[in-house]
C-alpha positions in Angstrom: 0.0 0.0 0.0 1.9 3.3 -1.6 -1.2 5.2 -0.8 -2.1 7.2 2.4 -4.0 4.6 4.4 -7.0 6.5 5.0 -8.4 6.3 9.0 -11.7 6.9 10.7 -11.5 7.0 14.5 -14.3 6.6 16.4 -15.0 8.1 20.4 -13.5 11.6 20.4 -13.0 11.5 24.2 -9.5 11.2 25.9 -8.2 8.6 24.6 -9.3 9.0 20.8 -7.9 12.4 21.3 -4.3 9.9 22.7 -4.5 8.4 19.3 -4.7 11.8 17.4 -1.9 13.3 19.1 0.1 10.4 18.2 -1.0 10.2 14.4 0.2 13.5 13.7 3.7 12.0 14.3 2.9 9.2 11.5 3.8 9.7 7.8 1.7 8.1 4.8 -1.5 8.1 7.4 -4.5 10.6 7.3 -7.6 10.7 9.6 -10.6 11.6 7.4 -13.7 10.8 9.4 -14.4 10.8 13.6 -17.3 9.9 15.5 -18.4 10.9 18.5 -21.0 10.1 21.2 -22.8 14.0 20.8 -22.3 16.2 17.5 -20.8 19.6 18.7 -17.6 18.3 20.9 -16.9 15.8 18.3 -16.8 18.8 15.4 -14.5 20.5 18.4 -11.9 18.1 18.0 -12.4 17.5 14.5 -12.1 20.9 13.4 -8.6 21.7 15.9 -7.1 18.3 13.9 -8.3 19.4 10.2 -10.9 16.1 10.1 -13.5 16.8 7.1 -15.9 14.4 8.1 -18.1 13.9 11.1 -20.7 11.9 12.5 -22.2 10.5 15.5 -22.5 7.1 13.9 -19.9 4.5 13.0 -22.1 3.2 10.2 -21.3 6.5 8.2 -17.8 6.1 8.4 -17.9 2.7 7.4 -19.8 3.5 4.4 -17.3 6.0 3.2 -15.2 3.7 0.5 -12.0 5.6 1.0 -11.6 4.4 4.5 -9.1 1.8 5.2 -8.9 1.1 9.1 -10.8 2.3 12.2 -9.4 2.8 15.2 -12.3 2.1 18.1 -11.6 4.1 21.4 -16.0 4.0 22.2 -17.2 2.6 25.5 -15.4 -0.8 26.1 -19.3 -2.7 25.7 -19.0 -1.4 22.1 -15.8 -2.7 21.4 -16.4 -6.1 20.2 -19.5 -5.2 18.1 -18.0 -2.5 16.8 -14.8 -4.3 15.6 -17.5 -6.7 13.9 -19.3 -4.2 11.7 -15.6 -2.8 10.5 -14.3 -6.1 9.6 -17.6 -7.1 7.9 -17.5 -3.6 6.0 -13.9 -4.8 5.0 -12.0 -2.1 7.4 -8.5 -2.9 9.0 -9.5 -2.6 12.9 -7.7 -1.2 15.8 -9.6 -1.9 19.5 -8.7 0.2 22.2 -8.3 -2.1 25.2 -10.5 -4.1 26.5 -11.5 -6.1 23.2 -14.2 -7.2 24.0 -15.9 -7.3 28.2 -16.5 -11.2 27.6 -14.6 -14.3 26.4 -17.1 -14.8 23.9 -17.2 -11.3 22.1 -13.4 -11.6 22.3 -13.7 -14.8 20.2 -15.9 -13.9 17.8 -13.7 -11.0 16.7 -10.7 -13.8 16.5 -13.0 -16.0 14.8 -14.1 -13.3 12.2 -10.3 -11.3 11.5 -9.4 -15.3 10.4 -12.2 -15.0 8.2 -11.4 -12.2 6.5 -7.5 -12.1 6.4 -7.4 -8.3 8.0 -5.4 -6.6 10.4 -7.4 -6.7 13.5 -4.9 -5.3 16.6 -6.4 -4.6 20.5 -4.3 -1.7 21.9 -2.5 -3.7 25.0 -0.3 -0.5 25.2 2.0 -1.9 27.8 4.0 -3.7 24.7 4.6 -1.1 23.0 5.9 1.3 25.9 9.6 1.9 26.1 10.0 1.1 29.2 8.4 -2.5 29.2 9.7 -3.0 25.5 13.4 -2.5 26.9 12.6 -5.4 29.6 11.4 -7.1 27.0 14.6 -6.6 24.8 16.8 -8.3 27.6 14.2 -11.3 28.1 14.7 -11.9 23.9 18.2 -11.7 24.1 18.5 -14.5 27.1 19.7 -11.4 29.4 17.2 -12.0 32.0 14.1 -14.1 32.8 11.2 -12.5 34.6 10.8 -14.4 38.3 8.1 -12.2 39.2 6.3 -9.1 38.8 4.6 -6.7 41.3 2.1 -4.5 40.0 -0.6 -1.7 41.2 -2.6 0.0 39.1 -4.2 2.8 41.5 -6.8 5.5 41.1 -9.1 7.4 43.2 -12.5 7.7 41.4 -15.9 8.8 43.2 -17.9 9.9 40.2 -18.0 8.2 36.4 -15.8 10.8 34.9 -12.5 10.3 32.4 -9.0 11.3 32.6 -10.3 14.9 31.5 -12.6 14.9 33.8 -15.5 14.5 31.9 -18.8 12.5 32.7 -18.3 9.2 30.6 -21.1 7.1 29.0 -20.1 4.3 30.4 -18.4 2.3 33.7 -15.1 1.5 33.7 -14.0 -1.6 35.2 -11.0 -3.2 37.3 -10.9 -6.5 35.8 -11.7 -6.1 31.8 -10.0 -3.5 31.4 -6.8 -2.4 34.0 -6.5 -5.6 34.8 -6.1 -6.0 31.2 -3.2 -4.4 31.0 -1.2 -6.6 33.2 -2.6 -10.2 32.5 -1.2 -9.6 28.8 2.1 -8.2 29.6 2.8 -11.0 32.4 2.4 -13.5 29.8 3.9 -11.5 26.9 7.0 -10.9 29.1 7.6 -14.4 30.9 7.3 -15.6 27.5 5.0 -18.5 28.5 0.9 -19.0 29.1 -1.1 -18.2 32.8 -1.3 -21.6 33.9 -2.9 -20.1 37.4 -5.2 -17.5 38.3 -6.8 -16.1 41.4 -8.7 -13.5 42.4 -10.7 -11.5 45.2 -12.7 -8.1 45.6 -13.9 -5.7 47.8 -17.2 -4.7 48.5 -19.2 -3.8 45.3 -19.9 0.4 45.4 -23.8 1.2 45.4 -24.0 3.8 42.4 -21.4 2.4 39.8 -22.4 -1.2 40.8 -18.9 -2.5 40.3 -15.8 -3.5 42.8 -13.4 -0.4 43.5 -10.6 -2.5 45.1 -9.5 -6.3 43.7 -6.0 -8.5 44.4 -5.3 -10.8 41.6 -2.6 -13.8 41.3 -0.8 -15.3 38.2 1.4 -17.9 37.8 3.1 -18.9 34.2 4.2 -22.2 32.5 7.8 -21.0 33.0 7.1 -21.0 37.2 7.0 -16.9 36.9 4.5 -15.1 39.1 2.8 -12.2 39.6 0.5 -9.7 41.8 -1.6 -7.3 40.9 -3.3 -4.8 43.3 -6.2 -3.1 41.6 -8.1 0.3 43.2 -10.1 3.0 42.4 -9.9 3.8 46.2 -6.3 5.0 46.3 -6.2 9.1 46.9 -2.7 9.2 45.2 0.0 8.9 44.3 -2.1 7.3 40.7 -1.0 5.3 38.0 0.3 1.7 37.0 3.9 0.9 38.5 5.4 -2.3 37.6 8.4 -4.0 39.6 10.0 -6.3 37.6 12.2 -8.9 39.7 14.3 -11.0 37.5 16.9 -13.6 37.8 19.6 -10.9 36.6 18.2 -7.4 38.0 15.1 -5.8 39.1 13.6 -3.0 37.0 10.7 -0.6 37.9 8.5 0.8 35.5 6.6 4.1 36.1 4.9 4.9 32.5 7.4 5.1 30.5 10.3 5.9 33.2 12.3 3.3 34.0 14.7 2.9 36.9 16.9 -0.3 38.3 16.2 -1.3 41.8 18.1 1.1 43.2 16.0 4.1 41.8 18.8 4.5 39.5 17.4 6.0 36.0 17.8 4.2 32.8 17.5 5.9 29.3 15.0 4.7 27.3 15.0 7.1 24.9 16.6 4.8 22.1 14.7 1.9 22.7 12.0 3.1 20.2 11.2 5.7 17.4 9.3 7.5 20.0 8.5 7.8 24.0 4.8 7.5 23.1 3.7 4.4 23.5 0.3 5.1 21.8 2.1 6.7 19.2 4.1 3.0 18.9 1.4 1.2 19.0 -1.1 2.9 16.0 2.8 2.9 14.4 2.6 -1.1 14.3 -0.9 -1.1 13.2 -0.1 0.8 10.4 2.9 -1.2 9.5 1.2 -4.2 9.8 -1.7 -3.1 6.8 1.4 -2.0 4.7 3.3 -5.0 5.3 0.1 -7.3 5.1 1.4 -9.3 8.3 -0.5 -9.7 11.9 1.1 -7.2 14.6 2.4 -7.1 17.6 -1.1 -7.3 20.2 -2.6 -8.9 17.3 -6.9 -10.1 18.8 -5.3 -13.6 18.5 -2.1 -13.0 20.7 -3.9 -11.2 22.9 -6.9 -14.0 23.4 -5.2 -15.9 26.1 -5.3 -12.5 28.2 -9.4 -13.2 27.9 -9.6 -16.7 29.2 -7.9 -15.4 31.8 -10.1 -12.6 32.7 -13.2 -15.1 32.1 -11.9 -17.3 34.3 -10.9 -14.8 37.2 -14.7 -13.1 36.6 -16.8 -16.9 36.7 -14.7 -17.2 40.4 -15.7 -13.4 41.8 -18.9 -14.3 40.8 -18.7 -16.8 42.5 -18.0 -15.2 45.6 
């Protein structure tokens, strides 16, 4: 593909406006159409980034020929659907994390990107950023082996609002989608499946009817393990931080700062093209419709991560 792969992204709210920021950096790709939950934000952002079309419906993007990919950053319960109707309409797809908020919705957007032969990629961010991708550098190169990993993934959240802090449309959720996160990059980085998984919750809040705090255990094929610590109860500091304790070294990741064990910084500047990790990730997706090859967080890699989740969620609900 010589062209300009043509790109209609759809949810115009913090994190479509993520994947914006980082497309401006990208040669040979042009957004042309975004959608958005109400009409006069969306043409907001549409007119600041010099996007001709918009619409408050996917279908109209869809129906616009020149499009060659979406990239979905809606409400996570749209995801899988959503990825559906843009492979059917013969669109390379890119799904913001979660994929899908059920093992079956995952697998029918596996099932269907096999059908079709296109590039169908869920944005597990964490393998793309430079901090875990020089971790994962050293694990390829037989450096180091991942023993364990200690994770927390903290926020403090009272209200339904997003990282602007604007009211969202929809609930965000510990375990399909932060959870996520770390379930996929525990496996991607020990290099082997989750052969283990365990899980408990806190009490369930009584306006956004979901868990605010939740521990979670892993354990790999290899004998790796790792805990996660989950909470939307945490008043600071907020964020994901990743210990990484390894056979050769230990290696904390804050975002995309990384420093040993003994808080001493390393430069990651190198590792990549760029310190944006979105920016990485819609750079594979776009290199994998050019180079007609399945990418790095590919919805088949990243299926595994889903069983997992399943399989933690039928135990909570169990009690």
């Amino acid at each position: 593909m010589a062209k300009s792969i043509k790109v209609a992204l759809a949810g115009a709210g913090a994190f479509g406006i993520k994947h914006l920021d980082g497309i401006k950096n990208i040669d040979g790709v042009e957004v042309v159409s975004l959608i958005g939950r109400r009409l006069e934000p969306t043409q907001a952002v549409a007119k600041k980034y010099g996007i001709a079309h918009v619409s408050t419906e996917l279908s109209d993007a869809l129906a616009i020929k020149e499009v060659d990919a979406v990239i979905l950053c809606t409400p996570t319960q749209m995801h899988a659907q959503q990825g559906i109707d843009c492979l059917r309409a013969g669109k390379h797809v890119q799904i913001e994390i979660p994929l899908a908020d059920s093992l079956k919705d995952a697998q029918a957007v596996v099932d269907l990107q096999k059908q079709t032969g296109l590039v169908a990629m869920a944005g597990h961010t964490r393998r793309f950023n430079p901090s875990h991708q020089y971790v994962h550098k050293k694990i390829k190169a037989g450096e180091l082996n991942i023993q364990q990993m200690d994770v927390q993934t903290y926020f403090f959240r009272r209200t339904n609002m997003n990282a602007l802090g604007q009211p969202r449309s929809w609930t965000d959720h510990l375990l399909w989608h932060h959870a996520a996160h770390t379930v996929d990059l525990f496996a991607y980085q020990a290099g082997s499946p989750i052969v283990k998984a365990n899980a408990v919750q806190g009490p369930i809040h009584p306006d956004l009817g979901i868990a605010m705090d939740m521990s979670i255990q892993l354990k790999a094929a290899s004998g790796a393990i790792c805990t996660l610590s989950l909470s939307f109860n945490n008043d600071g500091p907020l964020g994901t931080f990743f210990r990484y304790i390894c056979d050769n070294g230990t290696y904390i990741a804050r975002y995309d700062d990384l420093v040993n064990g003994k808080e001493e910084k390393i430069d990651v500047s190198k590792v990549d093209v760029s310190m944006n990790g979105i920016e990485l990730q819609d750079r594979e997706f776009f290199a994998a419709i050019r180079e007609g090859r399945e990418p790095n967080s590919s919805v088949a890699q990243v299926l595994p991560c889903y069983q997992v989740l399943h399989d933690l969620d039928q135990q909570l609900a169990k009690g």
